[in-house]
Coordinates of C-alpha atoms in Angstrom, one line a residue:
Chain A
M1 CA -5.1 3.3 -35.5
S2 CA -8.1 4.0 -37.7
H3 CA -9.6 0.6 -37.0
I4 CA -9.5 1.4 -33.3
L5 CA -11.4 4.6 -33.9
D6 CA -14.0 2.7 -35.9
L7 CA -14.9 0.5 -32.9
T8 CA -18.0 1.3 -30.8
Q9 CA -17.4 2.2 -27.2
E10 CA -18.7 -1.2 -26.2
E11 CA -16.3 -3.0 -28.6
R12 CA -13.4 -0.9 -27.5
Q13 CA -14.0 -1.6 -23.8
A14 CA -14.6 -5.3 -24.5
Q15 CA -11.2 -5.5 -26.3
I16 CA -9.5 -3.8 -23.3
V17 CA -11.0 -6.3 -20.9
A18 CA -10.1 -9.3 -23.2
G19 CA -6.6 -8.0 -23.3
A20 CA -6.5 -7.6 -19.6
E21 CA -7.7 -11.2 -19.2
R22 CA -4.9 -12.5 -21.4
F23 CA -2.3 -10.3 -19.6
A24 CA -3.5 -11.4 -16.2
E25 CA -3.5 -15.1 -17.1
E26 CA -0.1 -15.0 -18.7
Q27 CA 1.8 -12.3 -16.7
I28 CA 0.2 -12.0 -13.3
G29 CA -1.3 -15.4 -12.3
P30 CA 2.0 -17.4 -12.6
R31 CA 3.6 -14.9 -10.2
A32 CA 0.9 -14.7 -7.5
R33 CA 2.5 -17.2 -5.2
E34 CA 5.9 -15.5 -5.6
F35 CA 4.4 -12.2 -4.6
D36 CA 2.6 -13.7 -1.6
E37 CA 5.7 -15.5 -0.3
A38 CA 8.1 -12.5 -0.9
G39 CA 5.6 -10.0 0.5
V40 CA 6.3 -7.8 -2.5
L41 CA 4.4 -6.8 -5.6
A42 CA 7.0 -6.5 -8.3
D43 CA 7.8 -3.1 -9.7
D44 CA 8.3 -4.4 -13.2
L45 CA 4.7 -5.7 -13.2
I46 CA 3.4 -2.3 -11.9
Q47 CA 5.2 -0.5 -14.7
D48 CA 4.1 -3.0 -17.3
M49 CA 0.5 -2.4 -16.1
A50 CA 1.0 1.4 -16.2
A51 CA 2.3 1.2 -19.8
R52 CA -1.0 -0.6 -20.7
G53 CA -3.1 2.0 -18.9
Y54 CA -4.3 -0.6 -16.4
L55 CA -3.4 1.4 -13.3
T56 CA -6.3 3.8 -14.0
A57 CA -8.5 1.9 -16.4
N58 CA -11.6 3.6 -14.9
L59 CA -10.4 7.2 -15.3
P60 CA -11.2 9.3 -18.4
T61 CA -8.8 9.2 -21.3
E62 CA -8.0 12.9 -20.9
Y63 CA -6.2 12.0 -17.7
G64 CA -4.4 9.0 -19.1
G65 CA -7.0 6.4 -18.2
L66 CA -8.8 3.9 -20.4
G67 CA -12.2 5.3 -19.9
L68 CA -13.9 2.0 -18.9
D69 CA -17.5 2.4 -17.7
P70 CA -18.4 0.8 -14.3
V71 CA -19.5 -2.5 -15.9
Y72 CA -16.3 -3.0 -17.9
Y73 CA -14.2 -1.7 -15.1
G74 CA -15.8 -4.4 -12.9
L75 CA -15.0 -7.1 -15.5
F76 CA -11.5 -5.7 -15.7
Q77 CA -11.0 -6.0 -12.0
Q78 CA -12.4 -9.5 -12.1
A79 CA -9.7 -10.4 -14.6
I80 CA -6.9 -8.9 -12.5
G81 CA -8.3 -10.2 -9.2
K82 CA -8.7 -13.8 -10.5
A83 CA -5.0 -13.8 -11.3
D84 CA -3.7 -12.2 -8.1
C85 CA -5.4 -10.6 -5.2
A86 CA -2.5 -8.3 -4.4
T87 CA -2.4 -6.8 -7.9
R88 CA -6.1 -6.3 -7.7
T89 CA -5.7 -4.5 -4.4
L90 CA -3.3 -2.0 -6.1
I91 CA -6.1 -1.3 -8.6
T92 CA -8.6 -0.9 -5.8
V93 CA -6.6 1.5 -3.8
H94 CA -4.9 3.4 -6.6
S95 CA -7.7 3.8 -9.1
A96 CA -10.9 3.2 -7.2
L97 CA -10.3 4.8 -3.8
C98 CA -7.8 7.5 -4.7
G99 CA -8.4 8.0 -8.4
E100 CA -12.2 8.2 -8.1
S101 CA -12.0 10.5 -5.1
L102 CA -9.7 12.9 -6.8
L103 CA -11.7 12.8 -10.0
R104 CA -14.9 13.7 -8.1
W105 CA -13.6 16.1 -5.5
G106 CA -10.2 17.3 -6.6
N107 CA -9.9 20.7 -8.2
E108 CA -8.6 21.0 -11.8
E109 CA -5.1 21.7 -10.7
Q110 CA -5.0 18.6 -8.5
K111 CA -6.5 16.4 -11.2
E112 CA -4.2 17.7 -14.0
L113 CA -1.2 17.2 -11.7
W114 CA -1.9 13.9 -10.2
L115 CA -4.2 11.8 -12.4
P116 CA -1.8 11.6 -15.4
R117 CA 1.1 10.7 -13.0
M118 CA -1.0 8.0 -11.4
A119 CA -2.0 6.6 -14.9
K120 CA 1.7 6.4 -15.9
G121 CA 2.7 4.8 -12.7
E122 CA 5.0 7.8 -11.8
S123 CA 3.0 8.1 -8.6
L124 CA 1.3 5.3 -6.6
A125 CA -1.5 6.5 -4.4
A126 CA -2.8 5.1 -1.1
F127 CA -5.9 6.0 0.9
A128 CA -5.1 6.7 4.6
L129 CA -8.3 6.4 6.6
S130 CA -8.1 3.6 9.2
E131 CA -6.2 4.2 12.5
P132 CA -5.1 2.1 15.4
N133 CA -8.3 3.1 17.3
V134 CA -10.6 3.8 14.4
G135 CA -11.9 1.2 12.0
T136 CA -15.6 1.0 11.2
D137 CA -16.4 4.3 13.0
A138 CA -14.4 6.1 10.4
K139 CA -15.7 9.6 11.0
S140 CA -14.0 9.5 14.5
V141 CA -10.5 9.8 13.1
E142 CA -7.9 10.9 15.7
T143 CA -5.3 12.1 13.2
C144 CA -5.7 15.9 13.6
Y145 CA -4.9 19.0 11.6
R146 CA -4.8 22.7 12.4
K147 CA -4.4 25.6 10.0
V148 CA -1.3 27.6 10.4
G149 CA -1.0 30.4 7.8
D150 CA -1.0 28.9 4.4
T151 CA -0.5 25.3 5.6
Y152 CA -2.3 22.6 7.4
V153 CA -0.3 20.9 10.0
L154 CA -1.1 17.2 10.4
N155 CA -0.3 14.9 13.4
G156 CA -1.4 11.3 14.0
N157 CA -1.1 7.7 12.9
K158 CA -2.8 5.6 10.3
K159 CA -2.9 1.8 10.3
W160 CA -3.7 -1.0 7.8
I161 CA -3.0 1.3 4.8
S162 CA -2.7 -0.9 1.7
F163 CA 0.4 0.1 -0.3
G164 CA 1.2 2.6 2.5
D165 CA 4.8 1.4 2.4
K166 CA 5.1 1.8 -1.3
A167 CA 2.8 4.8 -2.4
D168 CA 4.3 8.2 -2.7
L169 CA 0.9 10.0 -2.6
F170 CA -1.5 9.6 0.3
V171 CA -5.1 10.8 0.5
V172 CA -5.2 11.4 4.3
I173 CA -8.4 11.9 6.3
A174 CA -8.0 14.0 9.4
G175 CA -10.1 16.1 11.8
N176 CA -9.7 19.5 13.5
D177 CA -10.8 20.8 16.9
Q178 CA -14.0 22.1 15.4
G179 CA -15.2 18.6 14.6
Q180 CA -14.6 19.0 10.9
V181 CA -13.1 16.1 9.0
S182 CA -11.1 16.9 5.8
A183 CA -9.1 15.2 3.2
F184 CA -5.6 16.1 2.2
L185 CA -3.1 15.1 -0.5
V186 CA 0.2 14.3 1.4
E187 CA 3.3 13.4 -0.4
R188 CA 5.6 10.8 1.0
D189 CA 8.6 13.1 1.0
F190 CA 6.9 15.9 3.0
P191 CA 9.0 16.2 6.2
G192 CA 7.5 14.3 9.1
V193 CA 5.9 11.4 7.1
T194 CA 7.2 8.0 8.0
T195 CA 5.9 4.6 7.1
R196 CA 6.4 1.2 8.7
P197 CA 5.4 -2.1 7.0
L198 CA 3.0 -4.4 8.9
K199 CA 4.2 -8.0 8.9
G200 CA 2.4 -11.2 9.9
M201 CA -0.7 -10.4 7.9
L202 CA -3.3 -13.2 7.3
A203 CA -3.6 -12.0 3.7
G204 CA -2.7 -9.1 1.6
R205 CA 0.9 -10.0 2.2
A206 CA 2.1 -8.5 -1.0
T207 CA 0.1 -5.3 -0.6
H208 CA 2.7 -3.3 1.3
I209 CA 0.3 -2.7 4.2
A210 CA 1.8 -0.1 6.6
M211 CA 1.4 2.2 9.5
I212 CA 1.9 5.8 8.5
E213 CA 3.0 8.4 11.0
F214 CA 2.4 12.2 10.5
D215 CA 4.6 14.2 12.8
N216 CA 3.9 17.9 12.3
V217 CA 3.6 17.5 8.6
E218 CA 3.0 20.8 6.8
V219 CA 0.6 20.4 4.0
P220 CA 0.0 23.3 1.6
V221 CA -3.5 24.7 1.5
A222 CA -3.6 23.8 -2.2
N223 CA -3.6 20.1 -1.2
L224 CA -6.9 20.2 0.5
V225 CA -9.3 17.9 -1.4
G226 CA -12.8 19.3 -1.7
K227 CA -14.0 21.7 1.0
E228 CA -12.7 21.8 4.5
G229 CA -15.2 19.7 6.5
G230 CA -16.2 17.6 3.6
G231 CA -13.7 14.9 4.2
F232 CA -16.0 12.2 5.6
K233 CA -19.4 13.0 4.0
Y234 CA -18.0 13.4 0.5
V235 CA -14.5 12.2 0.0
V236 CA -14.6 9.1 2.2
S237 CA -18.1 8.2 1.1
T238 CA -17.1 8.5 -2.5
A239 CA -13.9 6.5 -2.0
L240 CA -15.6 3.7 0.0
D241 CA -18.5 3.5 -2.4
H242 CA -16.0 2.8 -5.2
G243 CA -14.0 0.6 -2.9
R244 CA -17.0 -1.5 -2.1
Y245 CA -17.7 -1.9 -5.8
S246 CA -14.1 -3.0 -6.4
I247 CA -14.2 -5.5 -3.4
A248 CA -17.5 -6.9 -4.7
W249 CA -15.7 -7.9 -7.9
A250 CA -12.7 -9.1 -5.9
G251 CA -15.1 -11.5 -4.3
V252 CA -16.3 -12.8 -7.6
S253 CA -12.8 -13.2 -8.8
I254 CA -11.6 -15.2 -5.8
A255 CA -14.8 -17.3 -5.9
Q256 CA -14.3 -18.1 -9.6
E257 CA -10.6 -18.9 -9.2
A258 CA -11.6 -21.2 -6.3
V259 CA -14.2 -22.9 -8.5
D260 CA -11.6 -23.4 -11.2
H261 CA -9.2 -25.0 -8.8
M262 CA -11.8 -27.0 -7.1
V263 CA -13.1 -28.5 -10.4
S264 CA -9.6 -29.1 -11.8
Y265 CA -8.5 -30.9 -8.7
A266 CA -11.7 -32.9 -8.4
R267 CA -11.3 -34.1 -12.0
Q268 CA -7.8 -35.2 -11.5
R269 CA -7.4 -36.5 -8.0
K270 CA -8.4 -40.2 -7.4
Q271 CA -9.4 -41.9 -4.2
F272 CA -10.9 -45.3 -3.8
G273 CA -10.1 -45.8 -7.5
K274 CA -12.4 -43.0 -8.6
R275 CA -12.0 -39.3 -9.4
L276 CA -13.2 -37.0 -6.6
A277 CA -15.6 -35.5 -9.1
E278 CA -17.5 -38.8 -9.3
F279 CA -18.5 -38.6 -5.6
Q280 CA -21.9 -37.0 -5.1
L281 CA -20.9 -35.0 -2.1
I282 CA -18.1 -33.4 -4.0
K283 CA -20.5 -32.7 -6.9
G284 CA -22.7 -31.0 -4.4
L285 CA -19.9 -28.7 -3.3
I286 CA -19.1 -27.9 -7.0
A287 CA -22.7 -27.2 -7.8
D288 CA -23.2 -24.8 -4.9
A289 CA -19.9 -23.0 -5.5
T290 CA -20.7 -22.5 -9.2
T291 CA -24.2 -21.3 -8.6
E292 CA -23.2 -18.9 -5.8
T293 CA -20.3 -17.5 -7.9
H294 CA -22.7 -16.9 -10.8
A295 CA -25.2 -15.3 -8.5
A296 CA -22.5 -13.0 -7.0
R297 CA -21.4 -12.0 -10.5
A298 CA -24.9 -11.3 -11.6
L299 CA -25.3 -9.0 -8.6
C300 CA -22.1 -7.2 -9.4
L301 CA -23.2 -6.7 -13.0
K302 CA -26.5 -5.3 -11.9
A303 CA -24.7 -2.9 -9.5
G304 CA -22.4 -2.0 -12.4
E305 CA -25.3 -1.2 -14.7
M306 CA -27.0 0.9 -12.1
R307 CA -23.7 2.8 -11.4
K308 CA -23.3 3.3 -15.2
N309 CA -26.9 4.7 -15.4
K310 CA -26.5 6.7 -12.2
A311 CA -29.5 4.9 -10.7
Q312 CA -30.7 6.2 -7.4
D313 CA -30.2 2.9 -5.5
A314 CA -26.8 2.2 -7.1
V315 CA -25.0 2.7 -3.8
M316 CA -27.3 0.2 -2.1
E317 CA -26.9 -2.4 -4.8
T318 CA -23.2 -2.0 -4.6
T319 CA -23.3 -2.5 -0.8
M320 CA -25.3 -5.7 -1.3
A321 CA -22.9 -6.9 -4.0
K322 CA -20.0 -6.3 -1.7
Y323 CA -21.6 -8.1 1.2
F324 CA -22.8 -11.0 -0.9
A325 CA -19.7 -11.5 -3.1
S326 CA -17.3 -11.4 -0.2
K327 CA -19.5 -13.9 1.7
V328 CA -19.6 -16.2 -1.4
A329 CA -15.8 -15.8 -1.9
M330 CA -15.3 -17.0 1.7
K331 CA -17.6 -20.0 1.4
V332 CA -16.4 -21.1 -2.0
A333 CA -12.7 -20.7 -1.0
T334 CA -13.4 -22.8 2.1
D335 CA -15.0 -25.5 0.0
C336 CA -12.1 -25.3 -2.4
V337 CA -9.8 -26.1 0.5
Q338 CA -12.1 -28.9 1.6
V339 CA -12.0 -30.5 -1.8
H340 CA -8.2 -30.3 -1.8
G341 CA -8.1 -32.0 1.6
G342 CA -4.5 -31.9 3.0
N343 CA -3.3 -30.3 -0.2
G344 CA -5.6 -27.4 0.5
C345 CA -3.6 -26.5 3.6
I346 CA -0.3 -26.0 2.0
S347 CA 1.0 -23.2 -0.3
D348 CA 1.9 -25.8 -3.0
Y349 CA -1.7 -25.3 -4.1
P350 CA -3.5 -21.9 -4.5
A351 CA -6.4 -23.0 -2.4
E352 CA -5.0 -21.9 1.0
R353 CA -4.0 -18.4 -0.4
L354 CA -7.5 -17.9 -1.8
F355 CA -9.0 -19.0 1.5
R356 CA -6.8 -16.4 3.4
E357 CA -7.5 -13.6 0.8
A358 CA -11.3 -14.3 0.9
K359 CA -11.5 -13.6 4.6
M360 CA -10.1 -10.1 4.2
L361 CA -12.9 -9.2 1.9
E362 CA -15.4 -9.6 4.7
I363 CA -13.5 -7.0 6.7
I364 CA -12.2 -4.3 4.3
E365 CA -14.2 -1.5 2.9
G366 CA -16.8 -2.0 5.6
T367 CA -17.2 -5.2 7.6
S368 CA -20.0 -7.6 6.6
Q369 CA -21.8 -6.6 9.8
I370 CA -21.9 -2.9 8.9
Q371 CA -23.1 -3.8 5.4
Q372 CA -25.9 -5.8 7.1
E373 CA -26.8 -2.7 9.2
I374 CA -27.0 -0.6 6.1
I375 CA -28.8 -3.1 3.9
S376 CA -31.4 -3.9 6.6
G377 CA -32.0 -0.1 7.1
Y378 CA -32.7 0.1 3.3
A379 CA -34.9 -3.0 3.3
L380 CA -36.9 -1.9 6.4
R381 CA -37.9 1.2 4.5
K382 CA -38.2 0.0 0.9
Y383 CA -40.0 -3.2 1.5
S384 CA -42.5 -2.2 4.2
K385 CA -46.0 -2.7 2.9
A386 CA -47.1 0.0 5.3
C387 CA -44.9 2.5 3.5
K388 CA -46.3 1.7 0.0
R389 CA -49.3 3.8 -0.2
Chain B
M1 CA -44.6 18.3 -7.6
E2 CA -43.4 21.3 -5.7
L3 CA -39.6 21.3 -5.3
N4 CA -39.6 21.1 -1.5
Q5 CA -42.0 18.2 -1.6
K6 CA -39.9 16.4 -4.2
I7 CA -36.8 16.8 -2.0
R8 CA -38.7 15.7 1.1
S9 CA -39.9 12.6 -0.7
F10 CA -36.4 11.6 -1.5
I11 CA -35.1 12.2 2.0
E12 CA -38.0 10.2 3.4
S13 CA -37.2 7.3 1.1
Q14 CA -33.7 7.2 2.6
L15 CA -34.4 7.5 6.3
V16 CA -33.2 4.8 8.6
V17 CA -35.8 5.3 11.3
F18 CA -39.5 4.4 11.4
E19 CA -42.0 6.8 9.9
D20 CA -43.6 7.8 13.2
E21 CA -40.1 8.8 14.5
A22 CA -39.1 10.7 11.4
K23 CA -40.9 13.9 11.7
F24 CA -39.1 16.9 10.4
E25 CA -39.8 20.4 9.2
D26 CA -38.3 22.0 6.1
D27 CA -35.9 23.9 8.3
D28 CA -34.7 21.0 10.5
N29 CA -31.2 19.7 10.1
I30 CA -31.6 16.2 8.9
F31 CA -28.0 15.3 9.6
E32 CA -28.1 16.4 13.2
M33 CA -31.4 14.6 13.8
G34 CA -29.7 11.3 13.1
F35 CA -32.3 10.1 10.6
V36 CA -29.7 9.1 7.9
N37 CA -26.8 6.8 7.6
S38 CA -23.2 7.5 6.4
L39 CA -24.1 6.9 2.8
F40 CA -26.8 9.5 2.7
A41 CA -24.7 12.6 1.9
M42 CA -23.4 11.0 -1.3
Q43 CA -26.8 9.6 -2.2
L44 CA -28.3 13.1 -1.8
L45 CA -25.6 14.6 -4.0
E46 CA -26.3 12.0 -6.7
Y47 CA -30.0 12.5 -6.4
I48 CA -29.6 16.3 -6.8
E49 CA -27.3 16.0 -9.8
S50 CA -29.4 13.4 -11.7
E51 CA -32.9 14.6 -10.8
F52 CA -32.3 18.3 -11.5
S53 CA -29.6 17.9 -14.2
V54 CA -27.1 20.1 -12.3
T55 CA -23.5 19.7 -11.3
V56 CA -22.6 20.1 -7.6
D57 CA -19.2 21.7 -7.5
N58 CA -16.6 21.8 -4.7
D59 CA -17.7 25.3 -3.9
D60 CA -21.2 24.1 -3.2
L61 CA -20.0 21.5 -0.7
D62 CA -20.8 23.5 2.4
I63 CA -22.8 21.1 4.5
K64 CA -25.2 23.9 5.2
N65 CA -26.4 23.6 1.6
F66 CA -27.6 20.1 2.3
S67 CA -28.7 20.2 5.9
T68 CA -32.4 21.1 5.5
V69 CA -35.1 20.8 2.9
N70 CA -35.2 24.5 2.4
N71 CA -31.4 24.8 2.0
I72 CA -31.3 22.0 -0.6
S73 CA -34.2 23.6 -2.4
A74 CA -32.3 27.0 -2.4
L75 CA -29.2 25.2 -3.8
V76 CA -31.1 23.6 -6.6
N77 CA -32.8 26.9 -7.5
R78 CA -29.4 28.6 -7.6
K79 CA -27.9 25.8 -9.8
V80 CA -30.8 25.6 -12.1
G81 CA -31.2 29.4 -12.3

């Protein structure tokens, strides 16, 4: 024990990430295809991760987390995501979206009750924002609430909720007839909560994506997160900012995994009596994929450093990292399929799964197009010579 | 720099409209004027906390506290004081 206490914060965190890399490579990666095909993320893996503190690696140790700073938390997510996208999605939803929102906006009672449970895997949390009619325009949620005595009564439907069919705690975003949007902690076993898994997904097949229906669900006043009316501006913004950071690293992890498979296949596969890696056009694909993956990682690391230092533009750097890394993941995964040829189109090889998973990253936590809107708004102000007096 | 001017400079650096369209007084509601994007509220919070070394609590989260330069200034003065 004493040798652990002797480590610097940096060394301690580096050790945790190194351990996560080994764990992911040995315990998660070999099961990724099984999870994808079965449409289930195994409970034994979730509990194993909980025992190692991996479910809330970003949260403070006082709440059972591992206390990783944003940079190491990013590297941690890269390790998990490289092995399996579904397992990384659990980390995104449970620890980044829900964990960080509760940590920032939950009151002491909520934090002391839920965060340790989330760390131990006794509770899995999901973030219920999107709806059948509401995606990018998230502040227009149709799920509604009204205050009745000491409770809030919720009605409505949520859609595309990752781990919605498995979580037992939901952070639910709903609006009232005054135009206020608020966030609530809703437990699965509250009367009136039902979930229905969504099948036929392009990707995220093992992420228990679900519809959630709230039918006159009575939520105690104590379960309001933050202030009434602060649901979108504060809770959702916080959650999505952390979500974007997580998805940025998800992009790097898919891209790197695709590079690994592309290179391995090109070194081994022979056509015309030569290895694929000997053909210049294949080398070009490998060179571009490697360079773009390194560039995406550098942007994520920069965003991580800025988040760690609470830099003013950290939110924007994170947005750019999410936009760029998800785009790189899609391109590199596409080229990985291309190098594999026919073998890239069948689940015997990981290329097709990486290709499917990469596409999702350009949609979730804000589409690439909404990121472009935000980034261009930032650039039009920041880089205008007329503004630089 | 005077507090109001400091806050105003930050807000101006975050606006998503051109300078000639972005005229506002210290009592104008910057959210209602549509000058900012959905990330602004959180960026404003982070700015207040880091620039003035204060912690914005849940109890401070009334949107009125952040809606105008004068209200933000009043909040900062309360927190610092």
